[in-house]
Short mmCIF file of C-alpha atoms and ligand atoms in Angstrom, two decimals:
data_model
loop_
_atom_site.label_atom_id
_atom_site.label_comp_id
_atom_site.label_asym_id
_atom_site.label_seq_id
_atom_site.Cartn_x
_atom_site.Cartn_y
_atom_site.Cartn_z
CA UNK A 30 -10.41 5.80 1.10
CA UNK A 31 -7.59 7.09 3.28
CA UNK A 32 -5.85 4.72 5.67
CA UNK A 33 -3.74 6.89 7.97
CA UNK A 34 -2.10 5.56 11.14
CA UNK A 35 -0.92 7.71 14.03
CA UNK A 36 2.78 7.33 14.87
CA UNK A 37 2.99 9.75 17.79
CA UNK A 38 1.46 13.16 18.57
CA UNK A 39 0.94 14.99 15.30
CA UNK A 40 3.07 12.57 13.26
CA UNK A 41 1.12 10.24 10.96
CA UNK A 42 1.91 7.28 8.73
CA UNK A 43 0.64 8.02 5.21
CA UNK A 44 2.29 5.21 3.19
CA UNK A 45 0.86 1.96 1.83
CA UNK A 46 1.44 -1.73 1.10
CA UNK A 47 1.99 -3.71 -2.09
CA UNK A 48 1.29 -7.45 -1.86
CA UNK A 49 1.08 -8.02 -5.62
CA UNK A 50 4.68 -7.17 -6.40
CA UNK A 51 6.50 -10.26 -7.67
CA UNK A 52 10.09 -9.06 -7.45
CA UNK A 53 11.30 -6.09 -5.43
CA UNK A 54 13.89 -4.17 -7.48
CA UNK A 55 13.17 -6.74 -10.21
CA UNK A 56 15.37 -9.11 -8.23
CA UNK A 57 14.01 -10.21 -4.85
CA UNK A 58 10.87 -12.29 -4.25
CA UNK A 59 8.68 -10.69 -1.59
CA UNK A 60 6.01 -13.28 -0.78
CA UNK A 61 4.85 -11.18 2.16
CA UNK A 62 4.78 -8.00 0.08
CA UNK A 63 6.46 -4.72 0.95
CA UNK A 64 5.43 -1.41 2.50
CA UNK A 65 6.38 2.01 1.19
CA UNK A 66 6.46 4.27 4.20
CA UNK A 67 5.87 8.00 4.31
CA UNK A 68 5.28 10.18 7.36
CA UNK A 69 3.54 13.53 7.73
CA UNK A 70 4.05 15.93 10.64
CA UNK A 71 1.58 18.76 11.19
CA UNK A 72 3.50 21.27 13.27
CA UNK A 73 3.21 25.05 12.71
CA UNK A 74 4.61 24.09 9.33
CA UNK A 75 3.58 20.82 7.70
CA UNK A 76 6.34 18.40 6.77
CA UNK A 77 6.11 15.24 4.65
CA UNK A 78 8.95 12.74 4.84
CA UNK A 79 9.37 11.04 1.45
CA UNK A 80 6.84 9.90 -1.11
CA UNK A 81 6.06 6.33 -2.19
CA UNK A 82 6.27 3.80 -5.02
CA UNK A 83 3.82 4.22 -7.89
CA UNK A 84 1.93 1.11 -6.72
CA UNK A 85 0.40 3.11 -3.86
CA UNK A 86 0.38 6.68 -5.23
CA UNK A 87 -3.39 7.17 -5.11
CA UNK A 88 -3.79 5.97 -1.52
CA UNK A 89 -0.77 8.04 -0.49
CA UNK A 90 -2.20 11.25 -1.99
CA UNK A 91 -5.53 10.59 -0.26
CA UNK A 92 -3.73 10.01 3.03
CA UNK A 93 -1.72 13.23 2.73
CA UNK A 94 -4.82 15.28 1.85
CA UNK A 95 -6.71 13.73 4.76
CA UNK A 96 -4.07 14.64 7.33
CA UNK A 97 -3.51 18.12 5.92
CA UNK A 98 -7.28 18.75 6.04
CA UNK A 99 -6.98 21.79 3.81
CA UNK A 100 -3.68 23.10 5.17
CA UNK A 101 -0.87 23.70 2.67
CA UNK A 102 2.08 21.30 2.52
CA UNK A 103 5.10 23.39 3.49
CA UNK A 104 8.01 20.94 3.22
CA UNK A 105 8.73 17.65 1.52
CA UNK A 106 11.90 16.09 2.91
CA UNK A 107 13.42 13.64 0.43
CA UNK A 108 15.76 11.20 2.17
CA UNK A 109 16.30 8.86 -0.77
CA UNK A 110 15.53 9.21 -4.49
CA UNK A 111 15.29 5.55 -5.48
CA UNK A 112 11.94 5.33 -7.28
CA UNK A 113 10.32 3.04 -4.71
CA UNK A 114 10.25 6.26 -2.65
CA UNK A 115 10.19 8.95 -5.30
CA UNK A 116 7.91 7.64 -8.06
CA UNK A 117 5.07 9.73 -6.60
CA UNK A 118 7.26 12.83 -6.28
CA UNK A 119 6.03 14.53 -9.46
CA UNK A 120 2.35 13.95 -8.56
CA UNK A 121 2.92 15.26 -5.05
CA UNK A 122 4.66 18.41 -6.26
CA UNK A 123 1.99 18.94 -8.90
CA UNK A 124 -0.68 18.66 -6.17
CA UNK A 125 1.16 21.01 -3.76
CA UNK A 126 3.09 23.38 -6.07
CA UNK A 127 4.16 25.74 -3.29
CA UNK A 128 5.96 22.97 -1.35
CA UNK A 129 9.65 23.41 -0.62
CA UNK A 130 11.70 20.28 -1.23
CA UNK A 131 14.36 19.75 1.43
CA UNK A 132 17.13 17.38 0.45
CA UNK A 133 20.85 16.76 -0.06
CA UNK A 134 22.80 18.22 -2.98
CA UNK A 135 23.13 14.83 -4.67
CA UNK A 136 19.43 14.10 -4.22
CA UNK A 137 18.51 17.47 -5.74
CA UNK A 138 20.53 16.56 -8.83
CA UNK A 139 18.81 13.18 -9.01
CA UNK A 140 15.35 14.76 -8.67
CA UNK A 141 16.20 16.93 -11.66
CA UNK A 142 17.46 13.94 -13.63
CA UNK A 143 14.54 11.66 -12.77
CA UNK A 144 11.66 14.18 -12.78
CA UNK A 145 13.00 17.42 -14.28
CA UNK A 146 12.37 19.08 -10.90
CA UNK A 147 13.53 22.69 -10.69
CA UNK A 148 11.00 24.01 -8.15
CA UNK A 149 11.42 25.36 -4.61
CA UNK A 150 14.46 23.70 -3.14
CA UNK A 151 16.32 23.85 0.15
CA UNK A 152 19.59 21.94 -0.05
CA UNK A 153 20.88 20.82 3.33
CA UNK A 154 24.24 19.56 4.58
CA UNK A 155 25.31 17.38 7.49
CA UNK A 156 24.08 18.88 10.78
CA UNK A 157 21.89 21.59 9.22
CA UNK A 158 18.67 22.31 11.09
CA UNK A 159 15.24 23.60 10.13
CA UNK A 160 12.70 24.86 12.66
CA UNK A 161 9.12 23.94 11.75
CA UNK A 162 7.39 25.18 14.91
CA UNK A 163 7.72 23.38 18.22
CA UNK A 164 10.29 21.01 16.76
CA UNK A 165 13.55 21.20 14.87
CA UNK A 166 14.59 18.95 12.01
CA UNK A 167 18.27 18.01 12.07
CA UNK A 168 19.70 16.47 8.92
CA UNK A 169 22.30 13.72 8.94
CA UNK A 170 23.94 12.55 5.73
CA UNK A 171 24.14 8.79 5.22
CA UNK A 172 25.95 8.37 1.90
CA UNK A 173 25.88 4.89 0.35
CA UNK A 174 23.28 3.53 2.72
CA UNK A 175 22.70 2.43 0.02
CA UNK A 176 22.69 5.25 -2.56
CA UNK A 177 25.00 8.29 -2.46
CA UNK A 178 22.33 10.93 -1.85
CA UNK A 179 20.78 9.33 1.24
CA UNK A 180 20.19 11.37 4.36
CA UNK A 181 18.27 10.94 7.63
CA UNK A 182 16.26 13.44 9.67
CA UNK A 183 16.42 13.49 13.44
CA UNK A 184 13.87 15.40 15.55
CA UNK A 185 15.38 15.83 19.02
CA UNK A 186 12.12 17.06 20.61
CA UNK A 187 10.43 13.76 19.64
CA UNK A 188 13.47 11.47 19.80
CA UNK A 189 12.44 10.47 16.26
CA UNK A 190 14.78 9.31 13.52
CA UNK A 191 13.54 9.10 9.93
CA UNK A 192 16.10 6.64 8.65
CA UNK A 193 15.48 6.11 4.90
CA UNK A 194 16.09 2.45 3.94
CA UNK A 195 18.15 1.81 7.07
CA UNK A 196 16.30 -0.42 9.56
CA UNK A 197 13.78 -1.29 6.83
CA UNK A 198 12.44 -4.77 6.12
CA UNK A 199 10.65 -6.74 3.44
CA UNK A 200 7.06 -7.60 4.29
CA UNK A 201 3.92 -5.47 4.07
CA UNK A 202 2.50 -4.09 7.30
CA UNK A 203 -0.11 -6.55 8.49
CA UNK A 204 -2.27 -3.94 10.21
CA UNK A 205 0.09 -3.08 13.03
CA UNK A 206 2.47 -0.19 12.51
CA UNK A 207 4.94 -0.88 15.33
CA UNK A 208 7.51 -3.67 15.51
CA UNK A 209 6.49 -4.41 19.11
CA UNK A 210 2.89 -5.02 17.98
CA UNK A 211 3.78 -7.68 15.40
CA UNK A 212 6.31 -9.87 17.29
CA UNK A 213 9.06 -8.75 14.97
CA UNK A 214 11.83 -10.99 16.31
CA UNK A 215 9.64 -14.07 15.75
CA UNK A 216 7.93 -13.13 12.48
CA UNK A 217 9.97 -10.37 10.87
CA UNK A 218 13.64 -10.96 11.57
CA UNK A 219 14.23 -13.27 8.58
CA UNK A 220 12.69 -10.70 6.22
CA UNK A 221 14.76 -7.95 7.84
CA UNK A 222 17.98 -9.92 7.44
CA UNK A 223 17.20 -10.74 3.81
CA UNK A 224 16.36 -7.09 3.15
CA UNK A 225 19.53 -5.82 4.82
CA UNK A 226 21.94 -8.33 3.29
CA UNK A 227 20.65 -8.03 -0.25
CA UNK A 228 19.85 -4.32 -0.45
CA UNK A 229 22.41 -2.73 1.85
CA UNK A 230 24.84 -5.59 2.58
CA UNK A 231 27.62 -4.36 0.30
CA UNK A 232 27.89 -1.12 2.29
CA UNK A 233 28.75 -2.40 5.75
CA UNK A 234 31.41 0.26 6.34
CA UNK A 235 28.95 3.06 5.56
CA UNK A 236 26.31 1.46 7.78
CA UNK A 237 28.82 1.24 10.62
CA UNK A 238 29.43 5.00 10.21
CA UNK A 239 25.71 5.66 10.49
CA UNK A 240 25.41 3.42 13.54
CA UNK A 241 28.07 5.56 15.21
CA UNK A 242 25.95 8.66 14.52
CA UNK A 243 22.80 6.91 15.81
CA UNK A 244 24.58 5.81 18.99
CA UNK A 245 24.66 9.42 20.22
CA UNK A 246 20.94 10.04 19.73
CA UNK A 247 18.01 9.66 22.11
CA UNK A 248 15.89 7.31 19.97
CA UNK A 249 12.25 6.94 20.94
CA UNK A 250 10.91 6.36 17.44
CA UNK A 251 12.77 5.01 14.43
CA UNK A 252 10.79 5.41 11.22
CA UNK A 253 12.24 3.58 8.20
CA UNK A 254 10.99 3.62 4.62
CA UNK A 255 9.95 -0.06 4.67
CA UNK A 256 8.43 -2.19 7.40
CA UNK A 257 7.42 -1.39 10.95
CA UNK A 258 8.21 1.64 13.08
CA UNK A 259 10.37 1.07 16.16
CA UNK A 260 9.44 2.43 19.58
CA UNK A 261 10.57 -0.51 21.83
CA UNK A 262 13.47 -2.95 21.83
CA UNK A 263 15.28 -0.99 19.14
CA UNK A 264 18.62 -1.76 20.76
CA UNK A 265 18.03 -5.45 19.96
CA UNK A 266 17.50 -4.63 16.29
CA UNK A 267 20.50 -2.30 16.39
CA UNK A 268 22.64 -5.19 17.65
CA UNK A 269 21.60 -7.24 14.62
CA UNK A 270 22.44 -4.33 12.32
CA UNK A 271 25.81 -4.00 13.99
CA UNK A 272 26.57 -7.70 13.40
CA UNK A 273 25.38 -7.67 9.80
CA UNK A 274 27.25 -4.50 8.87
CA UNK A 275 30.45 -5.65 10.59
CA UNK A 276 30.16 -8.94 8.64
CA UNK A 277 30.00 -10.76 11.96
CA UNK A 278 27.84 -13.91 12.08
CA UNK A 279 24.67 -13.71 14.10
CA UNK A 280 25.11 -17.25 15.38
CA UNK A 281 27.62 -20.04 15.68
CA UNK A 282 25.72 -22.07 13.17
CA UNK A 283 26.47 -23.99 9.97
CA UNK A 284 24.84 -23.71 6.56
CA UNK A 285 25.42 -26.40 3.96
CA UNK A 286 24.97 -25.19 0.39
CA UNK A 287 25.00 -27.83 -2.34
CA UNK A 288 24.64 -27.98 -6.12
CA UNK A 289 23.93 -31.47 -7.37
CA UNK A 290 22.83 -32.87 -10.73
CA UNK A 291 22.29 -36.59 -10.08
CA UNK A 292 22.20 -36.61 -6.29
CA UNK A 293 25.74 -37.64 -5.35
CA UNK A 294 26.84 -34.17 -4.26
CA UNK A 295 23.56 -33.89 -2.39
CA UNK A 296 24.30 -37.23 -0.72
CA UNK A 297 27.69 -35.96 0.47
CA UNK A 298 26.22 -32.64 1.60
CA UNK A 299 23.44 -34.31 3.55
CA UNK A 300 25.83 -36.72 5.24
CA UNK A 301 27.94 -33.69 6.22
CA UNK A 302 24.85 -31.93 7.60
CA UNK A 303 23.69 -35.02 9.52
CA UNK A 304 27.17 -35.52 10.98
CA UNK A 305 27.28 -31.85 12.03
CA UNK A 306 23.88 -32.14 13.69
CA UNK A 307 25.00 -35.35 15.45
CA UNK A 308 27.90 -33.37 16.90
CA UNK A 309 25.54 -30.72 18.29
CA UNK A 310 25.93 -28.11 15.54
CA UNK A 311 22.82 -26.12 14.55
CA UNK A 312 22.69 -26.58 10.78
CA UNK A 313 20.47 -25.96 7.74
CA UNK A 314 20.96 -27.38 4.25
CA UNK A 315 20.08 -25.74 0.94
CA UNK A 316 19.95 -26.86 -2.68
CA UNK A 317 21.29 -23.70 -4.31
CA UNK A 318 19.45 -24.48 -7.55
CA UNK A 319 16.14 -24.40 -5.68
CA UNK A 320 16.35 -21.78 -2.92
CA UNK A 321 16.47 -18.17 -4.13
CA UNK A 322 19.92 -16.62 -3.94
CA UNK A 323 18.59 -13.75 -1.78
CA UNK A 324 17.76 -16.30 0.93
CA UNK A 325 21.10 -18.06 0.55
CA UNK A 326 22.96 -14.77 0.90
CA UNK A 327 21.02 -13.90 4.05
CA UNK A 328 21.71 -17.35 5.49
CA UNK A 329 25.43 -16.91 4.78
CA UNK A 330 25.36 -13.59 6.69
CA UNK A 331 23.62 -15.36 9.59
CA UNK A 332 25.92 -18.36 9.97
CA UNK A 333 29.51 -18.67 11.17
CA UNK A 334 30.48 -21.80 9.21
CA UNK A 335 29.61 -22.57 5.60
CA UNK A 336 29.98 -25.82 3.68
CA UNK A 337 29.97 -25.47 -0.10
CA UNK A 338 29.42 -28.68 -2.08
CA UNK A 339 29.35 -28.52 -5.87
CA UNK A 340 29.55 -30.88 -8.77
CA UNK A 341 31.89 -29.99 -11.60
CA UNK A 342 30.02 -28.73 -14.64
CA UNK A 343 31.49 -27.72 -18.00
CA UNK A 344 34.87 -27.98 -16.28
CA UNK A 345 33.75 -25.34 -13.80
CA UNK A 346 31.48 -24.74 -10.81
CA UNK A 347 27.80 -25.65 -11.23
CA UNK A 348 26.07 -22.41 -12.39
CA UNK A 349 23.74 -22.02 -9.40
CA UNK A 350 26.70 -22.34 -7.01
CA UNK A 351 28.69 -19.92 -9.15
CA UNK A 352 25.81 -17.47 -8.84
CA UNK A 353 25.82 -17.78 -5.05
CA UNK A 354 29.57 -17.11 -4.96
CA UNK A 355 29.06 -14.07 -7.21
CA UNK A 356 26.38 -12.77 -4.85
CA UNK A 357 28.71 -13.20 -1.88
CA UNK A 358 31.46 -11.31 -3.72
CA UNK A 359 29.08 -8.55 -4.83
CA UNK A 360 27.99 -7.98 -1.24
CA UNK A 361 31.54 -7.76 0.13
CA UNK A 362 30.94 -10.92 2.16
CA UNK A 363 33.76 -11.86 4.53
CA UNK A 364 34.94 -13.28 7.86
CA UNK A 365 33.64 -16.84 7.82
CA UNK A 366 34.99 -20.36 8.15
CA UNK A 367 34.23 -22.64 5.22
CA UNK A 368 34.68 -26.23 4.08
CA UNK A 369 34.48 -27.70 0.60
CA UNK A 370 33.11 -30.79 -1.11
CA UNK A 371 33.48 -31.33 -4.84
CA UNK A 372 32.13 -33.98 -7.17
CA UNK A 373 33.03 -35.02 -10.69
CA UNK A 374 33.24 -38.15 -12.82
CA UNK A 375 36.46 -37.59 -14.77
CA UNK A 376 38.05 -34.25 -13.82
CA UNK A 377 36.60 -32.84 -10.58
CA UNK A 378 37.75 -29.26 -10.12
CA UNK A 379 34.77 -27.35 -8.63
CA UNK A 380 36.52 -27.43 -5.24
CA UNK A 381 39.67 -25.75 -6.48
CA UNK A 382 37.62 -23.11 -8.33
CA UNK A 383 35.34 -22.43 -5.34
CA UNK A 384 38.40 -22.06 -3.11
CA UNK A 385 39.92 -19.52 -5.51
CA UNK A 386 36.73 -17.45 -5.31
CA UNK A 387 36.37 -17.72 -1.53
CA UNK A 388 40.02 -16.82 -0.90
CA UNK A 389 39.43 -13.51 -2.68
CA UNK A 390 36.95 -12.54 0.05
CA UNK A 391 38.47 -10.94 3.16
CA UNK A 392 38.80 -12.97 6.32
CA UNK A 393 37.66 -16.29 4.87
CA UNK A 394 39.34 -19.30 6.44
CA UNK A 395 39.17 -22.86 5.18
CA UNK A 396 38.54 -25.70 7.62
CA UNK A 397 39.89 -29.16 6.74
CA UNK A 398 40.66 -30.66 3.36
CA UNK A 399 38.39 -30.54 0.30
CA UNK A 400 36.49 -33.82 0.03
CA UNK A 401 36.33 -35.22 -3.50
CA UNK A 402 33.50 -37.48 -4.58
CA UNK A 403 34.37 -39.35 -7.75
CA UNK A 404 30.97 -40.05 -9.37
CA UNK A 405 29.42 -41.56 -6.21
CA UNK A 406 30.29 -41.84 -2.53
CA UNK A 407 32.37 -44.74 -1.28
CA UNK A 408 33.09 -45.77 2.28
CA UNK A 409 36.34 -43.86 1.99
CA UNK A 410 34.79 -40.62 0.75
CA UNK A 411 32.08 -40.89 3.42
CA UNK A 412 34.92 -41.05 5.97
CA UNK A 413 36.29 -37.88 4.37
CA UNK A 414 32.92 -36.18 4.82
CA UNK A 415 32.85 -37.25 8.49
CA UNK A 416 36.35 -35.84 8.96
CA UNK A 417 35.16 -32.57 7.40
CA UNK A 418 32.21 -32.50 9.83
CA UNK A 419 34.61 -33.14 12.72
CA UNK A 420 36.75 -30.17 11.69
CA UNK A 421 33.79 -27.81 11.28
CA UNK A 422 32.11 -28.97 14.49
CA UNK A 423 35.29 -28.69 16.57
CA UNK A 424 35.91 -25.17 15.34
CA UNK A 425 32.32 -24.04 15.72
CA UNK A 426 31.64 -25.55 19.12
CA UNK A 427 34.74 -24.01 20.66
CA UNK A 428 33.43 -20.57 19.62
CA UNK A 429 29.80 -21.21 20.53
CA UNK A 430 28.66 -18.56 22.93
CA UNK A 431 25.57 -17.02 21.28
CA UNK A 432 26.67 -14.01 19.34
CA UNK A 433 23.58 -11.79 19.51
FE1 FEO B 13 13.62 1.44 -0.57
FE2 FEO B 13 16.70 2.14 -1.70
O1 FEO B 13 14.87 2.11 -1.76
#
């Protein structure tokens, strides 16, 4: 049975939710599921914006047929060809064979490669427009946000931006379509940060370019391909996007990441965290072998000061910590203060190796000296941990002014 939601006027939400998916993109746990958004406008010409993942194809086709109510589908605008939005493309085109696909040059090539599509095609460039009746579609290219073919559509008459993955979030829609109906900044911001940092985080420069384009638009509705639609308080979400894409921390806040085998590195990390808290620093602590790397990456994007504590393992960094550092590198992470704790029983060198990796990232600045724990903490090494906490706290508290 169809489950269509009105967005505004004759614009309808025709997507669906998947709460059974274990790993989004085979990589990211989504315990609150994910939505695959698609929107259908019934002007003098009918226009569908994107299709959906195969998990919700049947519902999507029912939704589209319900809204069209026997009318033909004139245009399918494809903003992004990644299969979570295009897996239903072939079924849609088969169902509406006279439809004209409107998309970028690169997306047209991808549609051919993925689905052998050689049907009716209208290739558009930056700034091209298409009149569909009482409204005009204006196309804006958004390359590498986060694939090369990505584009947005802006409808000036509605103040509506169809923004592909940009401004999307993890988390299925819980019944409400709009961010202002579901207390997004209380319940959705962590999912949005984790989505942004992991999916788009590498492409901060390209996102900044898109934000510059968006800044000139009258935005009354922002309709992404995942998560809720924005019609209120979008500027607050935009400020978060600006911080994330500029690799600026959201908060003057510390995160302590530790990798520990027998508990001694954990002991040092937890003393550091407790000492930071005692000095008035907001802080969270993570065992990197337990918490999923997608959450650790998002927390690193959020915080201004990071403490990395790792035991030495096979004469290197403990694998889970090495994985976190690789994730930071892969997402072009930068511009943070960090401090280091290492542990080892005969040749501790995780600190030196972590520092080498962190120094390769732009704008990373070390605070204090690396603390070395030889097998287990002593009074002297505990003093070293307290000195590290002093250095981090002094630096953080002098900058504390609430970034967002
Ligand atoms: Fe939601 Fe890049 O696909």
